[in-house]
Coordinates of C-alpha atoms and ligand atoms in Angstrom, one line a residue:
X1 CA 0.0 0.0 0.0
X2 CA 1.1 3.2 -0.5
X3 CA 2.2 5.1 2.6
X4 CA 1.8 8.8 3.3
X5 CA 5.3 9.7 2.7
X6 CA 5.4 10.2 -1.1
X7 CA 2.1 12.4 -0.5
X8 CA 4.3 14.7 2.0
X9 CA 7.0 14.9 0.0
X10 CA 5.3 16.1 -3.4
X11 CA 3.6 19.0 -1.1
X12 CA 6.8 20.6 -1.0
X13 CA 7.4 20.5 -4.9
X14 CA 7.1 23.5 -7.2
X15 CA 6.2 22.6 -10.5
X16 CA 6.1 25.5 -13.3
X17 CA 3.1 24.7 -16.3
X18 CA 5.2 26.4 -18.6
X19 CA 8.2 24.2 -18.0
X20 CA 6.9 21.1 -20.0
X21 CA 10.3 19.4 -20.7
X22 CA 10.9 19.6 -16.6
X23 CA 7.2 18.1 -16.4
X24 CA 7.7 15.5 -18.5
X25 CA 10.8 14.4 -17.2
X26 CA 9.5 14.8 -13.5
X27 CA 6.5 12.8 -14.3
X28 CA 8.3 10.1 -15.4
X29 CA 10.6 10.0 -12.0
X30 CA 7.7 9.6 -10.1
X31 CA 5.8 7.1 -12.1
X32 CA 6.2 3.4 -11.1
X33 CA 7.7 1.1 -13.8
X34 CA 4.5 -0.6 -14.2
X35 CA 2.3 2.6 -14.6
X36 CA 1.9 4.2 -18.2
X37 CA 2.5 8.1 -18.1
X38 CA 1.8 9.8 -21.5
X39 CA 4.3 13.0 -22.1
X40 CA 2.4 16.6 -22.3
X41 CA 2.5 17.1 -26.0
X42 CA 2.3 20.5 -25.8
X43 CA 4.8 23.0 -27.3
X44 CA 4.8 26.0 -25.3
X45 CA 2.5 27.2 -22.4
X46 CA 2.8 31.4 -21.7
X47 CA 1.6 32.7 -18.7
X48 CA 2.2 36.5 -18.1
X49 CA 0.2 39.7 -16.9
X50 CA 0.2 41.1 -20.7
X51 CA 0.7 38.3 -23.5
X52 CA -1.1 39.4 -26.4
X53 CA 2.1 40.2 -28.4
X54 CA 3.2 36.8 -27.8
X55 CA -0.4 35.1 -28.7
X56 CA -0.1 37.6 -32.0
X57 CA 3.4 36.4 -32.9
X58 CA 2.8 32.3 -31.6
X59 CA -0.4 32.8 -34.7
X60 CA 1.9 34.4 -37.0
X61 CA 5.1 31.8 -36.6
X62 CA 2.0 28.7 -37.2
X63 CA 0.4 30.3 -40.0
X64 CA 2.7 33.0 -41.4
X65 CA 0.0 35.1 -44.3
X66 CA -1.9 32.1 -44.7
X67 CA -5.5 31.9 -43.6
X68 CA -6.4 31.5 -39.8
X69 CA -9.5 30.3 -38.1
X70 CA -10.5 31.9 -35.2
X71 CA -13.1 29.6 -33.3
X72 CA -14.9 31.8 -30.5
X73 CA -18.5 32.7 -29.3
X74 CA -20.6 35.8 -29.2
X75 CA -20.4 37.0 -25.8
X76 CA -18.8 40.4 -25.2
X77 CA -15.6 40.2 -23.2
X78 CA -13.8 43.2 -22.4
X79 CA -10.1 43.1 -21.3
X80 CA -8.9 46.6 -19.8
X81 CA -11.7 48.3 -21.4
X82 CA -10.7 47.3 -24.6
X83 CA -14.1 44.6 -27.1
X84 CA -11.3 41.5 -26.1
X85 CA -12.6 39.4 -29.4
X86 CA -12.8 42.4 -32.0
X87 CA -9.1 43.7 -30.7
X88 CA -7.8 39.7 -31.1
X89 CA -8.4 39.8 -34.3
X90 CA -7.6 43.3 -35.5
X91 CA -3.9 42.4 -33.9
X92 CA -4.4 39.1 -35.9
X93 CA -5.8 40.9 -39.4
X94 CA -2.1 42.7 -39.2
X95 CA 0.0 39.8 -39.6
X96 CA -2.5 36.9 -40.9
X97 CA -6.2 36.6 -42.6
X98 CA -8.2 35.2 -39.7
X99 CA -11.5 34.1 -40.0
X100 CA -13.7 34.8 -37.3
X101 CA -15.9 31.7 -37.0
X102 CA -18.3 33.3 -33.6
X103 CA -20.0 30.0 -32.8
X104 CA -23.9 30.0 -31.0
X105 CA -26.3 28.1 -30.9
X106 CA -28.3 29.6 -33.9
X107 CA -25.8 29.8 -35.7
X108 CA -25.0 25.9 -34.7
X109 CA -28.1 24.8 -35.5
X110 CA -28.2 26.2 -39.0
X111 CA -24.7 25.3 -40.2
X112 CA -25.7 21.3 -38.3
X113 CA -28.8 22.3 -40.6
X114 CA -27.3 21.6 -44.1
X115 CA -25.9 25.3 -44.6
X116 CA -22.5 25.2 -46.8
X117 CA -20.6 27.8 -45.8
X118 CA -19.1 28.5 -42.3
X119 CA -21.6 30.7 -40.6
X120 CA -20.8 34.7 -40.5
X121 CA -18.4 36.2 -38.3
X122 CA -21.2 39.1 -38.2
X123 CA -23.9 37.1 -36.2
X124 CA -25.7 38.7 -33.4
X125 CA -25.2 37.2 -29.8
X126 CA -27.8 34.7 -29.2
X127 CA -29.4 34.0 -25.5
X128 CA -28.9 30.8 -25.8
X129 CA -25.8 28.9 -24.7
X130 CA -23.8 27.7 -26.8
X131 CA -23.3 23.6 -26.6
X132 CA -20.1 22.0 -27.6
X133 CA -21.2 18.4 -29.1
X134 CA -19.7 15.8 -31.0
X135 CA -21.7 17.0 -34.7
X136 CA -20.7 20.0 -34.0
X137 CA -17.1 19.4 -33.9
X138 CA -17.4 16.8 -36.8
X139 CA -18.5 19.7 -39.0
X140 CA -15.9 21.9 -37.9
X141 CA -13.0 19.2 -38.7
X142 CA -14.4 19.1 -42.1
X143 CA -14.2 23.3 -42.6
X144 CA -10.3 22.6 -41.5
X145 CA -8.5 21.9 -45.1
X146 CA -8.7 25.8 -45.9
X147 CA -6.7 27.3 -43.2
X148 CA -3.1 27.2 -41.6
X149 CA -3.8 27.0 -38.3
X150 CA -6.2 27.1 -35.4
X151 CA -7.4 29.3 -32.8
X152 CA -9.6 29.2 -30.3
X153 CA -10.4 32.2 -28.0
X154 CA -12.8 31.3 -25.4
X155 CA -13.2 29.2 -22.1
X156 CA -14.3 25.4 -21.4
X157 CA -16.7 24.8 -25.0
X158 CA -15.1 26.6 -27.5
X159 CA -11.7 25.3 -26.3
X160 CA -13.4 21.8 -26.8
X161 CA -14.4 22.1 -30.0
X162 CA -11.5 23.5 -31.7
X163 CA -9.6 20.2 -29.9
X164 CA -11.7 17.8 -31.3
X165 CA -12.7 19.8 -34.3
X166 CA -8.6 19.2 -35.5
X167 CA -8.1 15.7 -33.7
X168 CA -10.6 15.0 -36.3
X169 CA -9.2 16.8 -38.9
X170 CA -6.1 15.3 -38.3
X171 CA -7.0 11.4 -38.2
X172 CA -8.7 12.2 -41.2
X173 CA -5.7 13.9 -42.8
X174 CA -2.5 12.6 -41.3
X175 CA -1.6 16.3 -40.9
X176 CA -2.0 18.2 -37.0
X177 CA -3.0 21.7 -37.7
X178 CA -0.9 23.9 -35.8
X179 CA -3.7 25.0 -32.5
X180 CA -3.6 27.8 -30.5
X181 CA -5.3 28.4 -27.5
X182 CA -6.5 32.0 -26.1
X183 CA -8.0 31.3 -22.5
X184 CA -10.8 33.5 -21.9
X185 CA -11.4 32.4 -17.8
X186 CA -9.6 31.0 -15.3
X187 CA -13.1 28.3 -15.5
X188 CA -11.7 25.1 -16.7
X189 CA -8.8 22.6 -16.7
X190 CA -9.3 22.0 -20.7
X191 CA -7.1 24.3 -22.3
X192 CA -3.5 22.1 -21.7
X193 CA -6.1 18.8 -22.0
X194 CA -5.5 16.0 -23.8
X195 CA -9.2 15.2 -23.5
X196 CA -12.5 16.6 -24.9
X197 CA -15.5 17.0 -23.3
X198 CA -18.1 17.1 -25.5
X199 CA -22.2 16.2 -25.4
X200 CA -22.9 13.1 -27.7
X201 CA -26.4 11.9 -28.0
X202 CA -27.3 14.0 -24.7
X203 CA -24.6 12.5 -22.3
X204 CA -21.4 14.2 -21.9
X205 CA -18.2 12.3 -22.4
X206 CA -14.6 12.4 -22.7
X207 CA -13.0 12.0 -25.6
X208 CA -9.5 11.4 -26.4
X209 CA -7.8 14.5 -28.4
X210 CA -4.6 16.2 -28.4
X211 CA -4.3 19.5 -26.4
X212 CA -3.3 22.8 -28.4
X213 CA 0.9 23.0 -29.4
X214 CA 0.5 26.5 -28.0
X215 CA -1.4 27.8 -24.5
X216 CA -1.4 31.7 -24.2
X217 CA -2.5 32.7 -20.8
X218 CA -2.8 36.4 -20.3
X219 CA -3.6 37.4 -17.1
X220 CA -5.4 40.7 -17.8
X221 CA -7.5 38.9 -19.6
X222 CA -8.1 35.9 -17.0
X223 CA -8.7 38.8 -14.4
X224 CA -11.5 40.8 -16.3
X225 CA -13.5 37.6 -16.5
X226 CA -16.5 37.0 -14.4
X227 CA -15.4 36.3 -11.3
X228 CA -17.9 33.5 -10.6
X229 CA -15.9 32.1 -13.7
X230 CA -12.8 32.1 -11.4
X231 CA -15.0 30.6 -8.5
X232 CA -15.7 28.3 -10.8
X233 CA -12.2 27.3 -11.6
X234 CA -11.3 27.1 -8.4
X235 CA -13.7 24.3 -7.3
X236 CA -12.9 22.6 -10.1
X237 CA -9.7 22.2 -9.1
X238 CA -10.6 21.2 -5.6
X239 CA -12.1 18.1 -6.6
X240 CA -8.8 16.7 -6.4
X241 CA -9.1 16.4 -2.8
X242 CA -11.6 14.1 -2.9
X243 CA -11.4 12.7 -6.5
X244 CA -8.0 11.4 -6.1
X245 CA -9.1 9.5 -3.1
X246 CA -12.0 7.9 -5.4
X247 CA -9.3 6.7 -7.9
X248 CA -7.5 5.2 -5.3
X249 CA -10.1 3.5 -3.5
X250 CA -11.0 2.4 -7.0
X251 CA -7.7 1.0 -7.5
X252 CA -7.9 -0.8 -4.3
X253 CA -11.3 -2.5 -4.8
X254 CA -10.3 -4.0 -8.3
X255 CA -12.4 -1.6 -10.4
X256 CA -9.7 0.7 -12.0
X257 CA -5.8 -0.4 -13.1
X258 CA -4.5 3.0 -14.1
X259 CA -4.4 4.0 -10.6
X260 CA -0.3 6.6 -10.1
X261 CA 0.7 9.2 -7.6
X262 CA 2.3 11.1 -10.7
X263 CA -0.6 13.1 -11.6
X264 CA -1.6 13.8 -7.7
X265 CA 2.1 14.9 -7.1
X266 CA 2.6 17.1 -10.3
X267 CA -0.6 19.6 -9.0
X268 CA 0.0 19.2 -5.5
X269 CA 2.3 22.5 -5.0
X270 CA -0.2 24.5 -7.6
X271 CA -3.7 23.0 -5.9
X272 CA -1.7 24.1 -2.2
X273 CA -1.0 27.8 -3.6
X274 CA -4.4 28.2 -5.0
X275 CA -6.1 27.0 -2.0
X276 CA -3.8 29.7 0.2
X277 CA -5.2 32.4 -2.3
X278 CA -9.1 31.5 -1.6
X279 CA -10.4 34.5 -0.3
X280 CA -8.2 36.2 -3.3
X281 CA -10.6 34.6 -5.6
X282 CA -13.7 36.4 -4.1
X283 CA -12.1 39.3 -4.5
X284 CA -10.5 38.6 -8.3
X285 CA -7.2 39.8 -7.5
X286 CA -4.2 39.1 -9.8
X287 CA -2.2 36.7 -7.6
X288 CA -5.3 34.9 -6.8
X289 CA -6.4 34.3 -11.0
X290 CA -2.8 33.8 -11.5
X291 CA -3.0 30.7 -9.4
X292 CA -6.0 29.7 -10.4
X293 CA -4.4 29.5 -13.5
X294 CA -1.4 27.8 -12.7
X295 CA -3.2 25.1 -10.9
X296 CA -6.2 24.6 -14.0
X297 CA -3.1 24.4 -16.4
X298 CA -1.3 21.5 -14.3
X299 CA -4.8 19.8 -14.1
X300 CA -5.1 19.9 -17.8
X301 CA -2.0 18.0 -17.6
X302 CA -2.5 15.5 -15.0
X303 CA -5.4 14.0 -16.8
X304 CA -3.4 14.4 -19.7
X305 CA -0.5 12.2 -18.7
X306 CA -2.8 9.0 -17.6
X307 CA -5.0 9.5 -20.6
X308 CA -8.3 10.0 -18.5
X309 CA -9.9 12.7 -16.0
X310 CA -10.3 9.9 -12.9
X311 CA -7.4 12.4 -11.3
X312 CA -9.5 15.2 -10.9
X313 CA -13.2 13.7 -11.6
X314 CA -14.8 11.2 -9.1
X315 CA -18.1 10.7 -7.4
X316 CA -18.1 14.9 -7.0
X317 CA -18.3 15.3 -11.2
X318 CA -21.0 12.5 -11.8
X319 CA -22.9 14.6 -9.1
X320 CA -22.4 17.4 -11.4
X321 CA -22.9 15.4 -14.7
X322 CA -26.5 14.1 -13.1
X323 CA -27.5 17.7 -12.6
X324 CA -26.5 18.7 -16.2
X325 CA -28.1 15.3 -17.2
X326 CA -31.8 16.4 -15.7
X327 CA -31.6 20.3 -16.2
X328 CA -33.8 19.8 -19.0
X329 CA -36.4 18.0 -17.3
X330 CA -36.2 20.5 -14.4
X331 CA -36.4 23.4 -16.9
X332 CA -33.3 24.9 -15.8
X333 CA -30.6 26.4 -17.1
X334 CA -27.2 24.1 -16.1
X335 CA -25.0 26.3 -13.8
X336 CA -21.4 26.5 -14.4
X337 CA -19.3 23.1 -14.4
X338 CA -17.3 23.7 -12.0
X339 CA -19.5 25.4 -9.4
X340 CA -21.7 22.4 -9.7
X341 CA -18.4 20.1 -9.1
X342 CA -17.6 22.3 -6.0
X343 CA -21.2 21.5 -4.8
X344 CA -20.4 18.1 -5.4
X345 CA -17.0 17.9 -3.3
X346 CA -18.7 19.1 -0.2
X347 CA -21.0 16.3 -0.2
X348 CA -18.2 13.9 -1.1
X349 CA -16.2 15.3 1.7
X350 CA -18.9 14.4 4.0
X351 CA -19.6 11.3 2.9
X352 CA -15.8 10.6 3.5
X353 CA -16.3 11.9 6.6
X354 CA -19.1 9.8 7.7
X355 CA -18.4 6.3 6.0
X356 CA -15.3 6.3 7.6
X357 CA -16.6 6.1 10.8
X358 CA -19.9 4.4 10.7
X359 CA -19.7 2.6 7.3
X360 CA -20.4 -1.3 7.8
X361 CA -17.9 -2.7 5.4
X362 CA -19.0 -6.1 6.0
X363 CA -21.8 -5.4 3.7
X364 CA -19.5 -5.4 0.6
X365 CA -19.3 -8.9 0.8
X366 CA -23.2 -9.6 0.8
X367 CA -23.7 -8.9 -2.9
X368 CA -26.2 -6.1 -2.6
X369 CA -25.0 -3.8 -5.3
X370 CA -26.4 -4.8 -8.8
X371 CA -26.6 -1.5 -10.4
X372 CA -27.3 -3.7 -13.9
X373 CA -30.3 -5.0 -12.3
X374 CA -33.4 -5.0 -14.8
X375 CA -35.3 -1.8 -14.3
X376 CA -32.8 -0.3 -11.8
X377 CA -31.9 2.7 -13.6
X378 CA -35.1 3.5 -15.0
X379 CA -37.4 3.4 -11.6
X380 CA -34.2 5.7 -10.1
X381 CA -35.0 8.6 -13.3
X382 CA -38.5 7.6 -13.8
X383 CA -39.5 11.5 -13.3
X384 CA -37.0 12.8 -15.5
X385 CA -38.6 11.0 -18.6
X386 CA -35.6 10.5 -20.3
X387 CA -34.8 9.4 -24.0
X388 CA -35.2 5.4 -24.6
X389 CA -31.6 5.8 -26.1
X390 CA -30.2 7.7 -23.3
X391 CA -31.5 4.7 -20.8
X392 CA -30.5 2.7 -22.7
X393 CA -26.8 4.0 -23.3
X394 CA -26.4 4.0 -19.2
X395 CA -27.4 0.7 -19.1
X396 CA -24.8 -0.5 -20.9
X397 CA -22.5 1.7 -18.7
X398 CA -23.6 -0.6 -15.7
X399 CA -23.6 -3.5 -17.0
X400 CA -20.0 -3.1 -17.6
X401 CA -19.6 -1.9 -13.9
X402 CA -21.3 -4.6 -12.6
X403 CA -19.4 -7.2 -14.1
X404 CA -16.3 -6.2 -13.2
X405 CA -17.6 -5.4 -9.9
X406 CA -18.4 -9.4 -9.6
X407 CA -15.3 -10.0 -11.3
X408 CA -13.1 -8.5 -8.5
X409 CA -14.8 -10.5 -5.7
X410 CA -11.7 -11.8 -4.5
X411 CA -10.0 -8.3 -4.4
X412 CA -13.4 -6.9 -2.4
X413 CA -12.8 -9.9 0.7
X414 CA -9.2 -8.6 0.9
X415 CA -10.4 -4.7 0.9
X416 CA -12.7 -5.8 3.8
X417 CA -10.2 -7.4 5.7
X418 CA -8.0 -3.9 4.9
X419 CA -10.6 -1.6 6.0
X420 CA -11.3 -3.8 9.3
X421 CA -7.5 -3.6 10.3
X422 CA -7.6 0.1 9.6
X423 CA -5.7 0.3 6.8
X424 CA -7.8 1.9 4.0
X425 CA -9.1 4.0 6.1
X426 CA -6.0 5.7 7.6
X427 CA -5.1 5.6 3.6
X428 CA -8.2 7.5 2.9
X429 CA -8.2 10.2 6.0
X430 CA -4.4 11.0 4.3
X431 CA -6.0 11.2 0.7
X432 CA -8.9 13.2 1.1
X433 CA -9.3 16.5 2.7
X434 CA -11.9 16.9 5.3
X435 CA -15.4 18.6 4.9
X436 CA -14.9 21.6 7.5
X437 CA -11.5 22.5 5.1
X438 CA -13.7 22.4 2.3
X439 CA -16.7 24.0 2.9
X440 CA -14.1 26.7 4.4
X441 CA -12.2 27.0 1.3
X442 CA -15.5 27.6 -0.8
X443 CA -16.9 30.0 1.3
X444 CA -13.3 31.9 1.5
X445 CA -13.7 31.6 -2.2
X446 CA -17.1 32.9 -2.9
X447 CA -17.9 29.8 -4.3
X448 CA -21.5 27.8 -3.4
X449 CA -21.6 25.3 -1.4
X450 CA -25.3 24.1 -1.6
X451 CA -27.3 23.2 -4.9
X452 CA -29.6 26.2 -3.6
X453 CA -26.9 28.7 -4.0
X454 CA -26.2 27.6 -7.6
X455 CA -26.5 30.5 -10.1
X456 CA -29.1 28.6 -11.6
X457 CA -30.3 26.9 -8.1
X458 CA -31.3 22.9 -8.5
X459 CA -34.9 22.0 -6.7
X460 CA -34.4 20.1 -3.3
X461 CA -35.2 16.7 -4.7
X462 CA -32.8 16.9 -7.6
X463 CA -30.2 17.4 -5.1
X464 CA -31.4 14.2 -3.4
X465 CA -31.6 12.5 -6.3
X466 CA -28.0 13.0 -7.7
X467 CA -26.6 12.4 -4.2
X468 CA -29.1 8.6 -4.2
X469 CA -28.5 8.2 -8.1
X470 CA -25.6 10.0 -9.5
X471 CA -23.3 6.2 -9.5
X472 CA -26.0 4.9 -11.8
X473 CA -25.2 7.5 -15.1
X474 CA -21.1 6.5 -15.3
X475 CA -19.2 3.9 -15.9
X476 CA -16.4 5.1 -14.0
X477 CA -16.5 3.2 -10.0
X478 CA -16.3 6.1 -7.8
X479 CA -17.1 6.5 -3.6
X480 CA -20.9 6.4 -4.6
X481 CA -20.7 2.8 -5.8
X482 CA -19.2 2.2 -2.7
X483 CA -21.8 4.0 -0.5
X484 CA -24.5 2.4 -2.4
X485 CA -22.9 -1.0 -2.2
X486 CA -23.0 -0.8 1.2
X487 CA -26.7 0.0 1.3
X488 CA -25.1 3.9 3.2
X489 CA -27.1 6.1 1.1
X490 CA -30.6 6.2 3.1
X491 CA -32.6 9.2 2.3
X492 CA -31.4 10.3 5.9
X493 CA -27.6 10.2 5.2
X494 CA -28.5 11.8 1.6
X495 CA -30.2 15.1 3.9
X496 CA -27.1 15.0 6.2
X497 CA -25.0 15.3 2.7
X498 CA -26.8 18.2 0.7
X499 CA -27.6 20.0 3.5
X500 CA -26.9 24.0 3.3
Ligands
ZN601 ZN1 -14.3 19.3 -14.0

């Protein structure tokens, strides 16, 4: 078992995201021969108070004259009082021809439509948000041929779609367009990514890509965003103190192979900063956004190097995924990701909390948890009337679960006998941070802790419902599996969790 000593000893490592010859090399030091760690395959990362010179001349040295598309969407963004998209691409119009391509869902909808062309750069904004899916970024690969290189100039979506948009491109090609990456909000961990989230038949998933060759982070930028953005960005990152312990507990169970410290050690230092900078983030100052930054880019390439988000994404992002999944149904707009996922970390830090002292481990051994049993799934959403394809997608998701859930039977008896001797669970109280520390951190942060206090606030039995159901809509084993293996999610635990 892996002691606490490595975890000690990473906390006390500074790791630079724009040294990615150090990372890579680092990365590999700590890996254990038997682990797989992919290298960050990006070329250059830039992080400075005023880099628009240097995104300008990183577009220029890709494309030279040659046409440029610039992948964005249509909300106004100003960056010291300066239209941030229309002076982009005025810098750009001086050294390249950039096409403007300002993606929302109109326009989406008509160019998915049958419409030729690439839609005008002249659109008006819509009210709607804009929805980064798999069509989507299939048409955009197919617009690629025409132009030098690619930009994209926005946050979490647009990001998304421009990766997949030339993954595509490129298997179909041979040929990597040279991508360039213009972060819009400190909001997300996809801009150094290796992965692509993206909404396919109505479930999000992750995708395997290739991150942009170039990340340009200015700060002035990053620090005129919305500062729930930065909130945002901020819980995000603080899954990891409970997501990492997921994976692990994963690992330990039988139900996940890919299990390394690497990724956990290369944004230890960065997460430790940020979280020192919480009530920074309420307040948007520079050094606070500046680590935000830091710690979002490192993220990126944690999941990056192990090929998969279970680093950074546990029980905490299916709670979010469930609440994207029935925002429809609720007739509510989706809040942002990661304020959801901070949501989602509180009650995972309490569940932690709890199990760990009252959880009847014995239970595991009795067989109760058959999440592929006939009809499970679809008396657990009954309300939310969802899509015969949809149900029937997750199901497949849990049978696969389940099966290697029976396969690991053997693996489960020894856990048992682990946890009884105390040795999972001093593991775990090492792994994951404690609810008081996070519910602390949020509120330093100006983050919400509560579905209530979402921006667009979920209704009280949605709440209960992702807490009770959110292990039923992934594939990926996380500590809800657990807790609902041990029969631990009563509707009286589930209030204890989502309370205020
Ligand atoms: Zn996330």
């Amino acid at each position: 078992m892996l002691s606490a000593e490595p975890h000690q000893e990473a906390r006390s490592m500074h790791v630079d995201p724009t040294d990615i010859a150090a990372i890579n090399r680092m990365t590999r030091e700590w890996a254990l021969p038997s682990e797989t760690i992919h290298p960050v395959a990006i070329d250059r990362v830039v992080v400075a108070q005023s880099a628009v010179d240097r995104f300008v001349h990183a577009v220029e040295q890709a494309a030279g004259a040659a046409p440029v598309l610039l992948v964005q969407d249509t909300a106004a963004m100003t960056r010291a009082g300066d239209d941030l998209k229309p002076m982009l691409a005025d810098r750009l119009r001086r050294v390249c021809k950039p096409l403007v391509l300002a993606l929302n869902d109109a326009v989406c909808d008509a160019w998915l439509g049958g419409d030729e062309r690439l839609p005008d750069s002249q659109t008006a904004p819509s009210p709607r948000e804009f929805h980064a899916t798999l069509p989507l970024a299939r048409r955009l690969g197919e617009s690629l041929g025409d132009f030098a290189a690619i930009v994209s100039i926005g946050s979490g979506s647009i990001t998304d779609i421009a990766k997949y948009a030339r993954h595509l491109h490129a298997e179909r090609t041979g040929a990597a367009l040279p991508f360039i990456c213009f972060p819009t909000a400190a909001s997300v961990t996809a801009y150094t990514s290796a992965l692509a989230v993206l909404t396919v038949d109505g479930v999000k998933r992750t995708l395997p890509a290739r991150p942009p060759d170039t990340v340009i982070c200015d700060l002035q930028t990053l620090v005129d965003a919305p500062r729930k953005l930065t909130q945002a960005g901020f819980a995000d990152v603080l899954a990891r103190s409970v997501s990492a312990g997921d994976w692990w507990l994963s690992h330990q169970l039988g139900m996940d192979d890919s299990f390394s410290e690497a990724p956990i050690k290369l944004l230890q230092d960065a997460e430790d900063s940020m979280l020192h900078n919480a009530a920074g983030v309420a307040r948007g100052g520079h050094q606070a956004v500046h680590a935000v930054t830091e710690a979002l880019l490192l993220a990126g390439m944690a999941m990056s190097i192990v090929n998969q988000t279970a680093p950074l994404s546990g029980w905490e992002h299916v709670i979010s995924h469930f609440l994207d999944l029935t925002a429809a149904a609720d007739r509510r707009e989706t809040a942002l990701h990661g304020a959801q996922v901070g949501v989602g970390t509180l009650v995972s830090a309490r569940a932690y909390e709890s199990a760990l002292e009252q959880f009847d481990i014995g239970l595991l051994a009795n067989e109760l948890y058959r999440p592929d049993e006939p009809g499970l799934v679809r008396r657990a959403l009954a309300e939310y009337a969802f899509d015969e394809s949809l149900l029937a997608e997750i199901e497949r998701d849990l049978v696969t679960k389940a099966e290697r859930w029976r396969g690991a039977r053997p693996r489960r008896l020894e856990f048992i006998d682990r946890w009884r001797a105390a040795e999972i669970t001093t593991a775990l109280r090492d792994r994951v941070r404690d609810p008081t520390f996070i519910a602390e951190a949020l509120r330093r942060a100006g983050a919400p802790c509560s579905c209530d206090a979402l921006d667009h606030p979920v209704p009280d039995n949605t709440a209960r419902n992702a807490v009770a159901h959110a292990h039923l809509i992934r594939a990926r084993f996380t500590l809800g599996d657990l807790l609902a293996a041990g029969g631990w999610l009563s509707d009286c635990n589930i209030r204890a969790l989502t309370q205020p």
